[in-house]
mmCIF file of C-alpha atoms in Angstrom:
data_model
loop_
_atom_site.group_PDB
_atom_site.id
_atom_site.type_symbol
_atom_site.label_atom_id
_atom_site.label_comp_id
_atom_site.label_asym_id
_atom_site.label_seq_id
_atom_site.Cartn_x
_atom_site.Cartn_y
_atom_site.Cartn_z
ATOM 1 C CA MET G 29 -10.626 9.656 -22.280
ATOM 2 C CA LYS G 30 -9.718 11.475 -19.307
ATOM 3 C CA LEU G 31 -10.985 8.077 -17.445
ATOM 4 C CA LEU G 32 -8.835 5.738 -19.818
ATOM 5 C CA LEU G 33 -5.733 7.952 -19.865
ATOM 6 C CA VAL G 34 -5.628 8.144 -15.717
ATOM 7 C CA ILE G 35 -6.207 4.347 -15.782
ATOM 8 C CA ILE G 36 -3.242 3.501 -17.949
ATOM 9 C CA LEU G 37 -1.122 5.759 -16.418
ATOM 10 C CA GLY G 38 -1.780 4.347 -13.004
ATOM 11 C CA TYR G 39 -1.110 0.910 -14.050
ATOM 12 C CA LEU G 40 2.035 1.698 -15.366
ATOM 13 C CA VAL G 41 3.341 3.972 -12.893
ATOM 14 C CA GLY G 42 1.628 1.384 -10.212
ATOM 15 C CA SER G 43 3.987 -1.176 -11.926
ATOM 16 C CA ILE G 44 7.395 0.435 -11.037
ATOM 17 C CA PRO G 45 8.992 -1.906 -8.332
ATOM 18 C CA PHE G 46 10.527 0.182 -6.001
ATOM 19 C CA ALA G 47 11.667 -2.852 -3.643
ATOM 20 C CA LEU G 48 13.750 -4.209 -6.934
ATOM 21 C CA VAL G 49 15.287 -1.040 -7.905
ATOM 22 C CA ILE G 50 16.447 -0.260 -4.593
ATOM 23 C CA GLY G 51 17.764 -3.676 -3.943
ATOM 24 C CA LYS G 52 19.371 -4.132 -7.107
ATOM 25 C CA VAL G 53 20.587 -0.492 -7.700
ATOM 26 C CA PHE G 54 21.996 -0.215 -4.237
ATOM 27 C CA TYR G 55 22.330 -3.389 -2.459
ATOM 28 C CA LYS G 56 23.071 -5.557 -5.745
ATOM 29 C CA THR G 57 19.947 -7.666 -4.449
ATOM 30 C CA ASP G 58 16.882 -8.990 -5.690
ATOM 31 C CA VAL G 59 14.716 -9.172 -2.837
ATOM 32 C CA ARG G 60 12.869 -11.956 -4.644
ATOM 33 C CA GLN G 61 15.088 -14.288 -3.569
ATOM 34 C CA TYR G 62 14.598 -14.015 -0.026
ATOM 35 C CA GLY G 63 12.306 -13.783 2.743
ATOM 36 C CA SER G 64 8.932 -14.339 1.264
ATOM 37 C CA GLY G 65 9.979 -13.100 -1.994
ATOM 38 C CA ASN G 66 7.567 -10.261 -2.235
ATOM 39 C CA LEU G 67 8.288 -6.998 -3.853
ATOM 40 C CA GLY G 68 6.956 -4.770 -0.574
ATOM 41 C CA GLY G 69 8.585 -2.815 1.882
ATOM 42 C CA GLY G 70 7.787 -5.352 5.075
ATOM 43 C CA ASN G 71 10.077 -8.129 2.535
ATOM 44 C CA THR G 72 12.712 -5.409 1.822
ATOM 45 C CA GLY G 73 12.976 -4.350 5.316
ATOM 46 C CA ARG G 74 13.692 -8.038 6.310
ATOM 47 C CA VAL G 75 16.053 -8.588 3.582
ATOM 48 C CA LEU G 76 18.033 -5.451 3.215
ATOM 49 C CA GLY G 77 17.262 -3.533 6.335
ATOM 50 C CA LYS G 78 15.065 -0.840 8.160
ATOM 51 C CA LYS G 79 16.213 2.330 5.703
ATOM 52 C CA ALA G 80 15.936 0.170 2.465
ATOM 53 C CA GLY G 81 11.907 -1.016 3.841
ATOM 54 C CA LEU G 82 11.133 2.395 4.628
ATOM 55 C CA ALA G 83 12.067 4.192 1.430
ATOM 56 C CA THR G 84 10.422 1.109 -0.426
ATOM 57 C CA MET G 85 7.066 1.576 1.388
ATOM 58 C CA ALA G 86 7.407 5.583 0.905
ATOM 59 C CA LEU G 87 8.179 5.282 -2.902
ATOM 60 C CA ASP G 88 4.809 2.577 -3.581
ATOM 61 C CA LEU G 89 2.851 5.513 -1.447
ATOM 62 C CA LEU G 90 4.138 8.323 -3.571
ATOM 63 C CA LYS G 91 3.842 6.514 -6.923
ATOM 64 C CA VAL G 92 -0.154 5.942 -6.092
ATOM 65 C CA SER G 93 -0.433 9.472 -4.749
ATOM 66 C CA PHE G 94 1.015 11.137 -7.931
ATOM 67 C CA VAL G 95 -1.547 9.693 -10.046
ATOM 68 C CA ILE G 96 -4.216 11.235 -8.051
ATOM 69 C CA LEU G 97 -2.568 14.428 -8.370
ATOM 70 C CA PHE G 98 -2.077 13.916 -11.679
ATOM 71 C CA ALA G 99 -5.837 12.826 -12.007
ATOM 72 C CA ARG G 100 -6.562 16.098 -9.837
ATOM 73 C CA LEU G 101 -4.327 18.427 -12.366
ATOM 74 C CA ILE G 102 -6.367 17.343 -15.726
ATOM 75 C CA GLY G 103 -9.702 18.075 -13.974
ATOM 76 C CA GLY G 104 -10.319 14.393 -12.925
ATOM 77 C CA ASN G 105 -13.653 14.025 -10.635
ATOM 78 C CA ASP G 106 -13.582 11.200 -8.222
ATOM 79 C CA THR G 107 -14.655 8.654 -10.644
ATOM 80 C CA VAL G 108 -11.420 9.267 -12.666
ATOM 81 C CA THR G 109 -9.214 9.709 -9.202
ATOM 82 C CA ALA G 110 -10.773 6.318 -7.772
ATOM 83 C CA ALA G 111 -10.115 4.441 -11.157
ATOM 84 C CA GLY G 112 -6.435 6.059 -11.549
ATOM 85 C CA ALA G 113 -5.492 5.155 -7.781
ATOM 86 C CA LEU G 114 -6.861 1.518 -8.236
ATOM 87 C CA ALA G 115 -5.045 0.924 -11.662
ATOM 88 C CA ALA G 116 -1.641 1.824 -9.524
ATOM 89 C CA GLY G 117 -2.934 -0.147 -6.967
ATOM 90 C CA ILE G 118 -3.357 -3.186 -9.324
ATOM 91 C CA GLY G 119 0.074 -2.381 -11.200
ATOM 92 C CA HIS G 120 1.652 -2.441 -7.569
ATOM 93 C CA CYS G 121 0.232 -5.798 -6.746
ATOM 94 C CA PHE G 122 0.775 -6.930 -10.420
ATOM 95 C CA PRO G 123 3.494 -5.281 -11.711
ATOM 96 C CA LEU G 124 4.063 -5.381 -15.558
ATOM 97 C CA TYR G 125 7.924 -4.831 -15.161
ATOM 98 C CA ALA G 126 8.498 -7.866 -12.535
ATOM 99 C CA GLY G 127 6.225 -10.774 -14.131
ATOM 100 C CA PHE G 128 3.093 -9.737 -12.449
ATOM 101 C CA LYS G 129 4.354 -10.438 -8.929
ATOM 102 C CA GLY G 130 4.476 -7.509 -6.902
ATOM 103 C CA GLY G 131 3.245 -6.096 -3.150
ATOM 104 C CA LYS G 132 0.626 -6.843 -0.950
ATOM 105 C CA ALA G 133 -1.476 -3.301 -1.655
ATOM 106 C CA VAL G 134 -0.842 -1.638 1.595
ATOM 107 C CA ALA G 135 1.455 1.158 0.586
ATOM 108 C CA ALA G 136 -1.047 1.389 -2.477
ATOM 109 C CA MET G 137 -3.964 1.751 0.249
ATOM 110 C CA TYR G 138 -2.077 4.344 1.935
ATOM 111 C CA GLY G 139 -1.172 6.072 -1.106
ATOM 112 C CA TYR G 140 -4.471 6.682 -1.977
ATOM 113 C CA LEU G 141 -5.646 7.959 1.610
ATOM 114 C CA PHE G 142 -2.627 10.486 1.222
ATOM 115 C CA GLY G 143 -3.630 11.464 -2.219
ATOM 116 C CA LEU G 144 -6.953 11.933 -1.178
ATOM 117 C CA PHE G 145 -5.736 14.075 1.763
ATOM 118 C CA ALA G 146 -3.240 16.036 0.079
ATOM 119 C CA PHE G 147 -4.825 16.565 -3.387
ATOM 120 C CA ALA G 148 -8.500 15.832 -3.539
ATOM 121 C CA GLY G 149 -9.441 17.781 -0.279
ATOM 122 C CA ARG G 150 -10.432 14.920 2.029
ATOM 123 C CA SER G 151 -10.059 14.950 5.750
ATOM 124 C CA PRO G 152 -6.449 14.291 7.202
ATOM 125 C CA THR G 153 -7.926 11.729 9.193
ATOM 126 C CA TYR G 154 -8.757 9.905 6.250
ATOM 127 C CA PHE G 155 -4.427 9.161 6.157
ATOM 128 C CA PHE G 156 -3.771 9.439 9.567
ATOM 129 C CA LEU G 157 -6.051 7.423 11.279
ATOM 130 C CA PRO G 158 -4.706 4.382 9.513
ATOM 131 C CA LEU G 159 -1.286 5.185 10.365
ATOM 132 C CA VAL G 160 -1.788 5.757 14.294
ATOM 133 C CA VAL G 161 -3.798 2.389 14.446
ATOM 134 C CA PHE G 162 -0.765 0.506 12.163
ATOM 135 C CA LEU G 163 2.242 1.973 14.528
ATOM 136 C CA ILE G 164 -0.057 0.929 17.747
ATOM 137 C CA VAL G 165 -0.486 -2.537 16.245
ATOM 138 C CA ILE G 166 3.456 -3.150 15.200
ATOM 139 C CA ILE G 167 4.589 -1.475 18.554
ATOM 140 C CA LEU G 168 2.629 -4.145 20.573
ATOM 141 C CA THR G 169 2.866 -6.602 18.226
ATOM 142 C CA ARG G 170 5.978 -6.432 15.880
ATOM 143 C CA ILE G 171 3.463 -8.012 13.135
ATOM 144 C CA ILE G 172 3.389 -5.740 9.792
ATOM 145 C CA SER G 173 0.895 -8.452 8.513
ATOM 146 C CA LEU G 174 -1.545 -7.859 11.381
ATOM 147 C CA SER G 175 -0.633 -4.233 11.508
ATOM 148 C CA SER G 176 -1.638 -3.751 7.982
ATOM 149 C CA ILE G 177 -4.852 -5.654 8.269
ATOM 150 C CA ILE G 178 -6.366 -3.790 10.968
ATOM 151 C CA SER G 179 -5.348 -0.484 9.639
ATOM 152 C CA ALA G 180 -7.024 -1.698 6.587
ATOM 153 C CA VAL G 181 -10.596 -2.775 8.122
ATOM 154 C CA ILE G 182 -10.942 0.521 10.823
ATOM 155 C CA VAL G 183 -9.928 3.162 8.055
ATOM 156 C CA THR G 184 -12.459 1.392 5.662
ATOM 157 C CA ILE G 185 -15.155 1.229 8.000
ATOM 158 C CA TYR G 186 -14.697 5.385 8.909
ATOM 159 C CA VAL G 187 -14.570 6.115 5.179
ATOM 160 C CA CYS G 188 -17.730 4.366 4.408
ATOM 161 C CA THR G 189 -19.593 6.444 7.251
ATOM 162 C CA ARG G 190 -18.529 9.440 6.181
ATOM 163 C CA PRO G 191 -20.532 11.414 3.553
ATOM 164 C CA GLU G 192 -18.444 10.137 0.866
ATOM 165 C CA SER G 193 -18.342 9.851 -3.100
ATOM 166 C CA MET G 194 -19.469 5.971 -4.051
ATOM 167 C CA PRO G 195 -16.394 5.495 -6.227
ATOM 168 C CA ILE G 196 -14.437 6.621 -3.650
ATOM 169 C CA LYS G 197 -15.774 4.286 -1.158
ATOM 170 C CA ILE G 198 -15.965 1.613 -3.521
ATOM 171 C CA VAL G 199 -12.209 1.597 -4.552
ATOM 172 C CA GLN G 200 -10.986 2.136 -0.521
ATOM 173 C CA ILE G 201 -13.451 -1.378 0.093
ATOM 174 C CA ILE G 202 -11.335 -3.208 -2.943
ATOM 175 C CA PHE G 203 -7.952 -1.827 -1.498
ATOM 176 C CA ALA G 204 -8.686 -3.688 1.864
ATOM 177 C CA LEU G 205 -9.677 -6.298 0.142
ATOM 178 C CA LEU G 206 -7.280 -7.048 -1.880
ATOM 179 C CA ILE G 207 -4.989 -6.981 1.453
ATOM 180 C CA ILE G 208 -6.637 -9.501 3.162
ATOM 181 C CA ILE G 209 -6.509 -11.776 0.330
ATOM 182 C CA ARG G 210 -3.056 -11.071 -0.204
ATOM 183 C CA HIS G 211 -2.170 -11.999 3.143
ATOM 184 C CA ARG G 212 -3.991 -15.323 2.975
ATOM 185 C CA SER G 213 -0.511 -17.099 4.180
ATOM 186 C CA ASN G 214 0.037 -14.273 6.571
ATOM 187 C CA ILE G 215 -3.195 -15.038 8.440
ATOM 188 C CA VAL G 216 -2.591 -18.808 8.360
ATOM 189 C CA ARG G 217 0.133 -17.880 10.417
ATOM 190 C CA LEU G 218 -1.239 -15.629 12.454
ATOM 191 C CA VAL G 219 -3.662 -18.114 13.662
ATOM 192 C CA ASN G 220 -1.072 -20.506 14.005
ATOM 193 C CA HIS G 221 1.191 -18.266 15.879
ATOM 194 C CA SER G 222 3.982 -18.496 13.716
ATOM 195 C CA GLU G 223 3.707 -15.418 11.586
ATOM 196 C CA ASN G 224 7.211 -13.491 11.555
ATOM 197 C CA LYS G 225 7.703 -10.482 13.372
ATOM 198 C CA VAL G 226 10.136 -7.455 12.840
ATOM 199 C CA THR G 227 13.070 -7.181 14.877
ATOM 200 C CA TRP G 228 13.493 -3.282 14.287
ATOM 201 C CA VAL G 229 10.539 -2.350 16.482
ATOM 202 C CA PRO G 230 11.336 -2.003 20.043
ATOM 203 C CA LYS G 231 9.374 -4.304 22.738
ATOM 204 C CA LEU G 232 7.312 -1.988 25.160
#
C-alpha cells in the first residue's frame, strides 16, 4: 500500500510543470513555444532569463526530494523511496498536466540525490559530487547538456561502487539513462559542434 501511494503521489507531484507555471504566471510566456520547447530549467533560462531558469531548476529538484521526504515520513524503505523518486522523475519527463512533454530528467536526478542526502541518511557526496562536476564542466564549456550528461555518468558510477542498496542503485542508473536518452538530439549537436551555449556563464 505504501509503495502504490508513493508511486501515485510521486508521478502527480513530478508532473507539476514549473517551467510552464513560472513562464505563464510571471512572464506571460509559454516556454514551449520558444527555444527547444523543453519544459526544463535550461530552456526556461534561455527563453526567460537566468532567474527564471534557476527557479525552475530548484523547484523541479525539490518536487522529487519532497516525494522522498514523504516516503520516509510514512516509514517507506529504500524500495518505496526509490520507486517514488523514479515516479516523480517520470512525471517530470512525461507530465500529466502538460501533454506528457516535459523536462530531460536532470533536475529530477538532482532532486533524487538531494533527497537521499537530506532525508534518507546518505552521504552528501551523492549530491555535491555531480553538482561540482556540473559546475566545472559548464564553466569550461558553457554547455548545459554536456555538463548534465557528464555529471550524471560520474555520480552513477560513484553510487554503484558504494555499499548501497540495489533499489537505490537501479533507480540512479535509470535516471542516468533517461538523461542520456532525452539528450539524444543534444548529443548529435555536440558531435557536430553545433550545440547551444548559455550566455550567462562567464568565460574563463
